[in-house]
Coordinates of C-alpha atoms in Angstrom, one line a residue:
X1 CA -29.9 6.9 38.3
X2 CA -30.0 10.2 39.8
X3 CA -27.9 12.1 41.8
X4 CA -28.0 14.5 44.7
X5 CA -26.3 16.9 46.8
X6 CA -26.8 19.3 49.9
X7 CA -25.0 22.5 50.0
X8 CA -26.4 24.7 53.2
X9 CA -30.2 24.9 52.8
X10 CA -30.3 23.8 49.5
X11 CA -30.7 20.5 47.4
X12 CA -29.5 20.1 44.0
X13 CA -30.9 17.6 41.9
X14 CA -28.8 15.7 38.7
X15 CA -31.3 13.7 36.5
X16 CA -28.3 11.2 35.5
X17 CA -24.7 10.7 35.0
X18 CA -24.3 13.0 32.3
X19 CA -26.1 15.7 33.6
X20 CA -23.6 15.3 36.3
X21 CA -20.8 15.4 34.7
X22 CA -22.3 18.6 32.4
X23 CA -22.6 20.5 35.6
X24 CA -19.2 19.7 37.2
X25 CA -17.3 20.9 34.5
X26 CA -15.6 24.2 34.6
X27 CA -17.2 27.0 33.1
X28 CA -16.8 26.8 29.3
X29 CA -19.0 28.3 26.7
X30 CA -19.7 25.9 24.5
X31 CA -21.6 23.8 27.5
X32 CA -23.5 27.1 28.0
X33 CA -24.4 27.1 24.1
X34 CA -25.6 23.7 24.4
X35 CA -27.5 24.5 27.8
X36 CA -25.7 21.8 29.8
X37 CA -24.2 23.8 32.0
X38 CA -23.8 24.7 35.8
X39 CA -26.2 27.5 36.4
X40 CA -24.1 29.3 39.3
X41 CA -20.8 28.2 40.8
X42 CA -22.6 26.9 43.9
X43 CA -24.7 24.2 41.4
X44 CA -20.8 23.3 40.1
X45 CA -19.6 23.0 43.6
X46 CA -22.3 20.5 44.4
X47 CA -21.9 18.4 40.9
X48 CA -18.7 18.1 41.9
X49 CA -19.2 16.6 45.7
X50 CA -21.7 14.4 44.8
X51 CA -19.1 13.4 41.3
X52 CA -16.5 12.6 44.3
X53 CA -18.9 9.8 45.3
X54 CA -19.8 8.1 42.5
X55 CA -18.1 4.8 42.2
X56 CA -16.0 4.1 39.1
X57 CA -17.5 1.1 38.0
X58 CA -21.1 3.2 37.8
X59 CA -19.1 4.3 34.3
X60 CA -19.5 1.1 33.1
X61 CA -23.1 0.3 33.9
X62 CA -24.1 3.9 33.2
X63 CA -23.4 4.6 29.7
X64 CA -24.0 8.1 28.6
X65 CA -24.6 7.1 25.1
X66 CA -26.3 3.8 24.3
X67 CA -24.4 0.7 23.3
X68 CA -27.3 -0.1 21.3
X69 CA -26.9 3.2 18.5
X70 CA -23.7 4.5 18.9
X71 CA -20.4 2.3 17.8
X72 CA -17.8 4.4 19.7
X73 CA -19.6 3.6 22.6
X74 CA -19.6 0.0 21.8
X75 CA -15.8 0.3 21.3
X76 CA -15.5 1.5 24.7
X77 CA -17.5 -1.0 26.1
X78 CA -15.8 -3.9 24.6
X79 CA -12.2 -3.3 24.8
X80 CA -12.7 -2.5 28.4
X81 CA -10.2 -5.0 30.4
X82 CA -11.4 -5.9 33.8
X83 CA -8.3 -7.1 34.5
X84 CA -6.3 -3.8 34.0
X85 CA -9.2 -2.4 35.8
X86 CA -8.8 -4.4 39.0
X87 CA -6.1 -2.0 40.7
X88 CA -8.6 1.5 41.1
X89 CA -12.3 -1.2 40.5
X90 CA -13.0 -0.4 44.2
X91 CA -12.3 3.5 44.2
X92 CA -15.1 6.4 43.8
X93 CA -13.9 9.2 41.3
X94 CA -12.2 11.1 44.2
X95 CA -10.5 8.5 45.4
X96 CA -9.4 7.9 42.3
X97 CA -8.1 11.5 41.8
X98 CA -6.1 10.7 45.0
X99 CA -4.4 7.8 43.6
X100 CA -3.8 9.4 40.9
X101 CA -1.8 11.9 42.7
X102 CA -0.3 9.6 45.2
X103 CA 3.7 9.8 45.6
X104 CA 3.7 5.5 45.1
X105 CA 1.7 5.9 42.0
X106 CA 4.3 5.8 39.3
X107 CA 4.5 5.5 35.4
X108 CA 4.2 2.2 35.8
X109 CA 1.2 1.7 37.6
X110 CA -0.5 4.1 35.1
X111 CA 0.2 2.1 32.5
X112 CA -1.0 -0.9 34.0
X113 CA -4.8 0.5 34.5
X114 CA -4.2 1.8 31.0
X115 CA -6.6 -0.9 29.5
X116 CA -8.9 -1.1 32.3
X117 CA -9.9 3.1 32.2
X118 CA -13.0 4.6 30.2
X119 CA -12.9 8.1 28.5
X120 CA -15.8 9.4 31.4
X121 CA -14.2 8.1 33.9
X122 CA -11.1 10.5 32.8
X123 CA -13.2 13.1 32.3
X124 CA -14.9 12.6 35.0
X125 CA -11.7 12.2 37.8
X126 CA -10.3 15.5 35.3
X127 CA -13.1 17.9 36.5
X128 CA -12.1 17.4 40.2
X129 CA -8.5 18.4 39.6
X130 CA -6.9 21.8 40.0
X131 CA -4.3 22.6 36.8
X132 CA -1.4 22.1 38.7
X133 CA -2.9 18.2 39.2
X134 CA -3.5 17.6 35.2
X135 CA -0.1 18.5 34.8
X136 CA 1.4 16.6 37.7
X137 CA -0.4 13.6 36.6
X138 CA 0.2 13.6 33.1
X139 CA 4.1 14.3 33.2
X140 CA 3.6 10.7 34.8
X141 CA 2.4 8.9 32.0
X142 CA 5.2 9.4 28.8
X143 CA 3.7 7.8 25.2
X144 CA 6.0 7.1 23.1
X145 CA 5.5 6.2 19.3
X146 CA 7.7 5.1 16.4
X147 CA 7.7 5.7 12.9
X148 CA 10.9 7.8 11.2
X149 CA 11.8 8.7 14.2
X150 CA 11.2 8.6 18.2
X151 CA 8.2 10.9 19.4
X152 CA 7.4 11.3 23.2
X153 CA 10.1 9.9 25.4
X154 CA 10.5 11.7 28.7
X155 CA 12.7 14.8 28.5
X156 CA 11.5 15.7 25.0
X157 CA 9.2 18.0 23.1
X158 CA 9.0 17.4 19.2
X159 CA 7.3 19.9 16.9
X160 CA 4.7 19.6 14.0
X161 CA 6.1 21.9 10.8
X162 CA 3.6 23.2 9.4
X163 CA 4.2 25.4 6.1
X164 CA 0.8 26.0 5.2
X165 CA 0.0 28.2 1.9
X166 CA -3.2 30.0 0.7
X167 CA -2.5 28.8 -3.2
X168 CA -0.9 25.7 -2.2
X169 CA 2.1 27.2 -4.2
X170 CA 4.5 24.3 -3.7
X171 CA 7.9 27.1 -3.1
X172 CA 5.6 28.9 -1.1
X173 CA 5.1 25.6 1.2
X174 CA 9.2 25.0 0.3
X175 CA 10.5 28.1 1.8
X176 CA 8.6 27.6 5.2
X177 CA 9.7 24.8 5.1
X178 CA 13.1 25.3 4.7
X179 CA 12.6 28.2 7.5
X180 CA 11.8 25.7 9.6
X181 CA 14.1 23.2 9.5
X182 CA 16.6 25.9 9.7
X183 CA 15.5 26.4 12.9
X184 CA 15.7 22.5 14.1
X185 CA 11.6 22.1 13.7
X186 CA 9.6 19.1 12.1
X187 CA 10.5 16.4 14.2
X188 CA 7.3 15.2 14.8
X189 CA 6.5 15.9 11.2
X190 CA 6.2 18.1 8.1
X191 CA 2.4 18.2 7.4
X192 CA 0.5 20.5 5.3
X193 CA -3.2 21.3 5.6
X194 CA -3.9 21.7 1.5
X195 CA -6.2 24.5 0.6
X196 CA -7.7 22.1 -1.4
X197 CA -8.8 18.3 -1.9
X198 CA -7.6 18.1 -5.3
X199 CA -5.8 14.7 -5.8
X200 CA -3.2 16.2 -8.0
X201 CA -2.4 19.2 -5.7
X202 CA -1.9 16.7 -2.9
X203 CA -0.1 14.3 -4.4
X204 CA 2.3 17.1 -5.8
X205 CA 3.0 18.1 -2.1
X206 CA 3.8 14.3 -1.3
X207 CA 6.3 14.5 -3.8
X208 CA 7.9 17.5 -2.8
X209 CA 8.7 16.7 0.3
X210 CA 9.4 13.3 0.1
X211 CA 12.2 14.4 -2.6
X212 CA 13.6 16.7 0.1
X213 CA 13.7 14.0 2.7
X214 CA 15.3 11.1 0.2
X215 CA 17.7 13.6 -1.2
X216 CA 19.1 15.1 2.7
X217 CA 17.7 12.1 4.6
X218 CA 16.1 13.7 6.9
X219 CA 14.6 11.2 9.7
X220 CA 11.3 12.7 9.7
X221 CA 7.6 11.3 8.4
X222 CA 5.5 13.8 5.7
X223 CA 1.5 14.3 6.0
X224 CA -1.0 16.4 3.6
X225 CA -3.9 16.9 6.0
X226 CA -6.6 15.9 3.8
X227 CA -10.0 13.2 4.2
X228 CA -8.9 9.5 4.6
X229 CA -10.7 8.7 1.2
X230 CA -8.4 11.2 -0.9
X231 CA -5.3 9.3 1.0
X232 CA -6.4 6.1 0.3
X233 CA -6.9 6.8 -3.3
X234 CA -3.5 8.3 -3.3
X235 CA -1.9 5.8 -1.9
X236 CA -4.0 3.5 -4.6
X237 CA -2.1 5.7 -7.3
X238 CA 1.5 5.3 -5.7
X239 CA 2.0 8.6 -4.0
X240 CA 5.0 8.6 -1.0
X241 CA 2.2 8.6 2.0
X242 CA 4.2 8.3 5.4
X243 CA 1.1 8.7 8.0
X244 CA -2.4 9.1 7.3
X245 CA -4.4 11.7 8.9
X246 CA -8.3 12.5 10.1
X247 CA -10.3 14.5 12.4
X248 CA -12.4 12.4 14.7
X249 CA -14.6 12.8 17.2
X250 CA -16.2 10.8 20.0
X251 CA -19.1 10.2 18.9
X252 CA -20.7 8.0 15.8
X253 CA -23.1 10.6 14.9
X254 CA -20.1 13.4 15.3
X255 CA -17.4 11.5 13.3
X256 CA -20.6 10.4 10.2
X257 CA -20.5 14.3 9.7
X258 CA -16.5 13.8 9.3
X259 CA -17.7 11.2 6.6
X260 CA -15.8 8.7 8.4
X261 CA -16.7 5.5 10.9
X262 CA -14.8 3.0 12.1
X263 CA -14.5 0.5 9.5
X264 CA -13.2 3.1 6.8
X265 CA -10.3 4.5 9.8
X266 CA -9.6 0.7 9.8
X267 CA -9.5 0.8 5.8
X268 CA -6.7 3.7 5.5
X269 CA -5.1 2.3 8.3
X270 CA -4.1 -0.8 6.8
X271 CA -4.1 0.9 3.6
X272 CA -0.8 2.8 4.8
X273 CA 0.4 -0.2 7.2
X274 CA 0.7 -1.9 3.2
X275 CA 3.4 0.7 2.5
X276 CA 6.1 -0.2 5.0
X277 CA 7.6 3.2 5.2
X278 CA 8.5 3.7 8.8
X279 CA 12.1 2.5 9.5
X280 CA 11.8 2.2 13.5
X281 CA 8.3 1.6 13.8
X282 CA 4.7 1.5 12.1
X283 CA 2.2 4.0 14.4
X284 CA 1.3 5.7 11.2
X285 CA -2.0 7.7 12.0
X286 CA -2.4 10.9 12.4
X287 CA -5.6 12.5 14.1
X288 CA -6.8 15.4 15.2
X289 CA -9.9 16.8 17.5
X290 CA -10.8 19.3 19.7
X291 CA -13.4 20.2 22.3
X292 CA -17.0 21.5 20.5
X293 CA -16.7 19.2 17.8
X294 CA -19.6 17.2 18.5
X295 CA -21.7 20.4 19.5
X296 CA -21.2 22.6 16.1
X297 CA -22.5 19.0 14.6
X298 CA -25.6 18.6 16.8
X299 CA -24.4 15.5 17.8
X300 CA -23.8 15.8 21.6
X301 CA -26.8 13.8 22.9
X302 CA -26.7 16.1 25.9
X303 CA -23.0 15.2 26.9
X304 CA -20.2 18.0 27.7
X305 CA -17.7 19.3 25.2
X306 CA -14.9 17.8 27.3
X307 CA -16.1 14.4 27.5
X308 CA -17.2 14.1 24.4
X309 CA -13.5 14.6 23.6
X310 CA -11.9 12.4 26.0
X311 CA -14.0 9.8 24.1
X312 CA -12.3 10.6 20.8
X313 CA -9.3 9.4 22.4
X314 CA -10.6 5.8 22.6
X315 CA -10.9 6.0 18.7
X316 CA -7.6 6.9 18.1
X317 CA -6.5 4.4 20.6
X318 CA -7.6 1.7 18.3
X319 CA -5.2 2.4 15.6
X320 CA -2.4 3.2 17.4
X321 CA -1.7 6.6 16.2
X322 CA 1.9 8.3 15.5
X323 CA 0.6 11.6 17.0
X324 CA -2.7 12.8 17.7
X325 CA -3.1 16.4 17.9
X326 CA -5.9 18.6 20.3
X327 CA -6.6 22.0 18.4
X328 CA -7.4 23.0 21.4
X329 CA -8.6 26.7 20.6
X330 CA -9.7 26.4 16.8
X331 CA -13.3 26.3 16.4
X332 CA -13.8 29.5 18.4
X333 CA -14.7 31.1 21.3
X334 CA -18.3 29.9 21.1
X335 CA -17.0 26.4 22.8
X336 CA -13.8 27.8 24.9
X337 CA -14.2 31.5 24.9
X338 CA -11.1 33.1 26.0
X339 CA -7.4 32.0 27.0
X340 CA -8.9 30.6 30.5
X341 CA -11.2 28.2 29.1
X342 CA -8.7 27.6 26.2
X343 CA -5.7 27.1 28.7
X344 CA -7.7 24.3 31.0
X345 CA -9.4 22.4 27.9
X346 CA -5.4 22.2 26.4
X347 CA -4.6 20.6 29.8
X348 CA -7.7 18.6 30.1
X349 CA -7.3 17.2 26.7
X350 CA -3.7 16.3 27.6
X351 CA -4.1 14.9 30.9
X352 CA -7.4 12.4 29.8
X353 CA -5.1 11.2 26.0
X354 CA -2.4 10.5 28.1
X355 CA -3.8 8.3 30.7
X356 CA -5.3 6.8 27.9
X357 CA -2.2 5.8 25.9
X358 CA -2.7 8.5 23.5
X359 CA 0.4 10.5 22.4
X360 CA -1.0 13.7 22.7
X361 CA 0.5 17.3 21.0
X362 CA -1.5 20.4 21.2
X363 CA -1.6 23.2 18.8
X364 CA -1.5 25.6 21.3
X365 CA -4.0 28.5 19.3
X366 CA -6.7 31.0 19.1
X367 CA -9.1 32.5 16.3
X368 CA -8.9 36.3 16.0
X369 CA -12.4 36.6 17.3
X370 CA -11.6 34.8 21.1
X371 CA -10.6 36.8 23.9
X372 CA -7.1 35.3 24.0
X373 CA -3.5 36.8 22.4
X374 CA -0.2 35.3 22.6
X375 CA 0.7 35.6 25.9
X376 CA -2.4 33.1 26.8
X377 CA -0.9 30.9 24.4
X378 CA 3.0 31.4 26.2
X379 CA 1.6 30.3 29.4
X380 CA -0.3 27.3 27.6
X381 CA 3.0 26.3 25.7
X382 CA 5.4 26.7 29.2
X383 CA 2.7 24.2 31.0
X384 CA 2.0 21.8 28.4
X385 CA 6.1 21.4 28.1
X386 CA 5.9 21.0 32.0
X387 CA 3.2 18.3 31.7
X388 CA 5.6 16.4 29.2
X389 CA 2.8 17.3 26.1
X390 CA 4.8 15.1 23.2
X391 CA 4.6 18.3 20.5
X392 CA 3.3 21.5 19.6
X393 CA 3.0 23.1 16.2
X394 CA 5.8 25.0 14.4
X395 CA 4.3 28.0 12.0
X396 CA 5.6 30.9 10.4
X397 CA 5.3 33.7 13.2
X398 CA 2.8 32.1 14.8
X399 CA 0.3 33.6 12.2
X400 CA -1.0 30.8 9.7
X401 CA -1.8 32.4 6.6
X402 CA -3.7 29.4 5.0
X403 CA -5.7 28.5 7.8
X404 CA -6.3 32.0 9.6
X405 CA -5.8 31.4 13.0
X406 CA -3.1 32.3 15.6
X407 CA -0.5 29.3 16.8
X408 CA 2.9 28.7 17.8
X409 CA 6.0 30.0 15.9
X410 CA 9.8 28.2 15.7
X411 CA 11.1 30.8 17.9
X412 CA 8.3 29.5 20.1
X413 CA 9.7 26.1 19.9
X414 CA 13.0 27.3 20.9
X415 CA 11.9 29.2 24.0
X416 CA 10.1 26.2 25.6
X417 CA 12.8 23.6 24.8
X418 CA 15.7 26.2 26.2
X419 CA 13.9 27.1 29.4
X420 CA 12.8 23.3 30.1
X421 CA 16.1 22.0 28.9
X422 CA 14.0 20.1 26.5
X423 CA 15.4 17.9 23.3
X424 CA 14.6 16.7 20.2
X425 CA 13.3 13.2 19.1
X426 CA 16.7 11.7 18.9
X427 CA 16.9 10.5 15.0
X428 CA 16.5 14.0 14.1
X429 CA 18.5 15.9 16.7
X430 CA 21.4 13.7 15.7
X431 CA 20.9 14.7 11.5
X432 CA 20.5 18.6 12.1
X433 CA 24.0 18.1 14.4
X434 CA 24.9 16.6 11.2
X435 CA 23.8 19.0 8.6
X436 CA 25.5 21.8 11.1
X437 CA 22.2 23.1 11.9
X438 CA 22.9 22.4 16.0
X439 CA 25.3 21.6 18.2
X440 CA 26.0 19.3 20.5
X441 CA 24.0 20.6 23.0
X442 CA 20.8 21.2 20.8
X443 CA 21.5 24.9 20.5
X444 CA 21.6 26.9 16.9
X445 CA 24.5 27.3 15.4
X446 CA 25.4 30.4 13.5
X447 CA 23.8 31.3 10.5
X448 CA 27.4 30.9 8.7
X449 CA 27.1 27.0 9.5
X450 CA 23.5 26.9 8.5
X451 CA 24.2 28.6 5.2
X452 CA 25.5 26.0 2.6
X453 CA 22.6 23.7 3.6
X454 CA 20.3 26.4 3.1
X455 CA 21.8 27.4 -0.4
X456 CA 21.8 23.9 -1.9
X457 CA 18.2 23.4 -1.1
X458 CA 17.2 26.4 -2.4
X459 CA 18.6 26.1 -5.7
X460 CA 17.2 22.4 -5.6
X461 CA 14.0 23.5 -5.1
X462 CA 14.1 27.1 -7.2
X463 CA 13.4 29.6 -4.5
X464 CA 15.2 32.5 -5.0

């Protein structure tokens, strides 16, 4: 079905529904790259009016990617509820984005449609919204997950530790680590992205910090960040694996060159479901995306960057992930060029996982080479924390010197939960009260109070 729309004298043209959605997105270069995109703003204007008036439902009938050869659309497709759908069935996309924004429509009537919403038509309602909507919207739809501890419930921002090392160089990976507990970080998790696959090395890191978290019982859940295949084999030789993570993407073709497909994320699922290590709940995945995935793969088929990503979402849906993590500005600035594109693709992504059911963090970052610095990344952090994002990453000044890319620090952590009056997840606010770490408020204490802690686990773990 094609679409048109009139602007003045001129007619504009859209061969089908992806096309239209291509050319209503906001300018991002990755779309360019792929030569989707809007030719002038007056072409996006017009995708846009005539995307107002296409009816929801046309997202079911009108699949961008055939059922037929691609299995994420068929999961889509078939855990679509009609039911769940029935309250917005009747509404175009911008009446949607009206109800949406509506004063009456509450958390719960977003989770009720929960079921009954598609990736596109997220995607879709997403591209006629100003920031300040993605935000408003989103801070309406809290996701809250269980495994050591509580991740996601309103008023709260946890934070992904991440103690990366070049060397893998387990005291290396210790002291960050150490650094950033110290500064009440790794709430959301301690995970390490391993500089290598090498089964030993990981395991090794498994141990280490599940020996720090039996010996000071600190509620939190450990990840290395490498392929599902190395965890499941870990897990096959009795390593402590808390969650299990991958990088998807929304597309069959997109997550084959991951090496992954659906049946194998079912496989390390239930491979770390056998464990039984969570202690107030079992969401136990751990994924991670971001927009221009399915691009730098050539596996597209035509559709935007964005939408392509809200479709991941619907894969991690299916496993019920712990967290699930947007790198938003990662793979460079040929798919979000600079800290405009990478500032509305963070809010994008978090808007479309959580109306999804998708408890979304960010890692709120830049390569070297974008034209971004920190200060894009301050005003990403201080809008994701209004939209209620669920957490953001914890590194070492910001700088990660493993993985060469520009992030968010502790002391970033501590700005955005201060100004926001912000907490912890509650399991682990209430141990670093306990360890003297904070107080009762949540603030710092002193590093007097912080000290013996400090000093027994360095001698424990032989940093000097």
């Amino acid at each position: 079905m094609s679409y048109t729309e009139s602007i003045g004298s001129r007619t504009y043209r859209f061969a089908d529904l992806k096309t239209l959605l291509a050319k209503a997105s906001p300018q991002r270069s990755g779309d360019q790259l792929a030569g989707i995109a809007a030719a002038s703003e007056e072409e996006r204007v017009a995708a846009k009016m005539a995307l107002a008036q296409v009816p929801l439902r046309t997202f079911l009938n009108e699949p961008l990617i055939p059922y037929e050869t691609d299995e994420v659309t068929r999961l889509i497709v078939d855990d679509h509820s009609p039911q769940a759908f029935t309250d917005i069935s009747h509404l175009t996309v911008g009446d949607f984005r009206n109800w949406l924004l509506s004063t009456t429509t509450d958390t719960d009537a977003l989770t009720r449609i929960t079921e009954g919403l598609t990736p596109e038509m997220l995607a879709a309602v997403s591209k006629l919204m100003r920031n300040q909507d993605l935000i408003a919207v989103a801070r309406k739809r809290p996701v809250v997950t269980r495994f050591r501890n509580t991740v996601g419930l309103p008023g709260h921002l946890s934070v992904r530790l991440q103690p990366n090392h070049p060397t893998d160089d387990v005291k290396g990976i210790a002291a960050s680590m150490l650094d950033g507990l110290m500064y009440g970080c790794g709430d959301a998790l301690i995970g390490i992205n391993p500089a290598s696959d090498n089964l030993a090395a990981i395991t090794t890191l498994l141990l280490m910090i599940d020996d720090f978290r039996q010996r000071y019982q600190v509620p939190t859940q450990s990840c290395v960040l490498t392929h599902v295949t190395s965890t499941i084999a870990a897990i096959e030789q009795g390593a402590p694996v808390d969650l299990v993570f991958q990088s998807i993407a929304g597309t069959e073709k997109a997550n084959a060159s991951f090496g992954i497909s659906l049946a194998l994320l079912r496989e390390a699922y239930e491979a770390g479901l056998s464990l039984k290590r969570g202690t107030v709940g079992s969401n136990l995945m751990y994924f991670e995306t971001g927009q221009g995935s399915a691009l730098s793969a050539d596996a597209h088929f035509g559709v935007d960057q964005q939408t392509c990503e809200a479709r991941a979402y619907a894969v991690a849906c299916k496993f019920e992930p712990f967290l699930v993590n947007t790198v938003v500005g990662f793979i460079g600035p040929e798919y979000l060029y600079d800290g405009k594109q990478i500032t509305r693709a963070g809010l994008e992504d978090h808007f479309c996982g959580k109306l999804l059911g998708v408890p979304m963090g960010c890692d709120i970052c830049y390569t070297n080479h974008a034209e971004a610095d920190q200060d894009d990344m301050d005003n990403l952090l201080t809008l994701l924390g209004v939209a209620g994002v669920n957490f953001i990453m914890g590194v070492p000044g910001a700088d990660d010197v493993m993985l060469n890319y520009q992030s968010t620090s502790f002391h970033d952590a501590l700005y955005v939960r201060d100004v926001l009056g912000l907490r912890r997840a509650p399991e682990f606010e209430a141990w670093l009260e306990s360890m003297q770490i904070i107080d009762a408020h949540g603030a710092l204490l002193g590093a007097s109070a912080r000290q013996p802690l400090l000093e027994g686990a360095r001698d424990w773990m032989g940093i000097t």
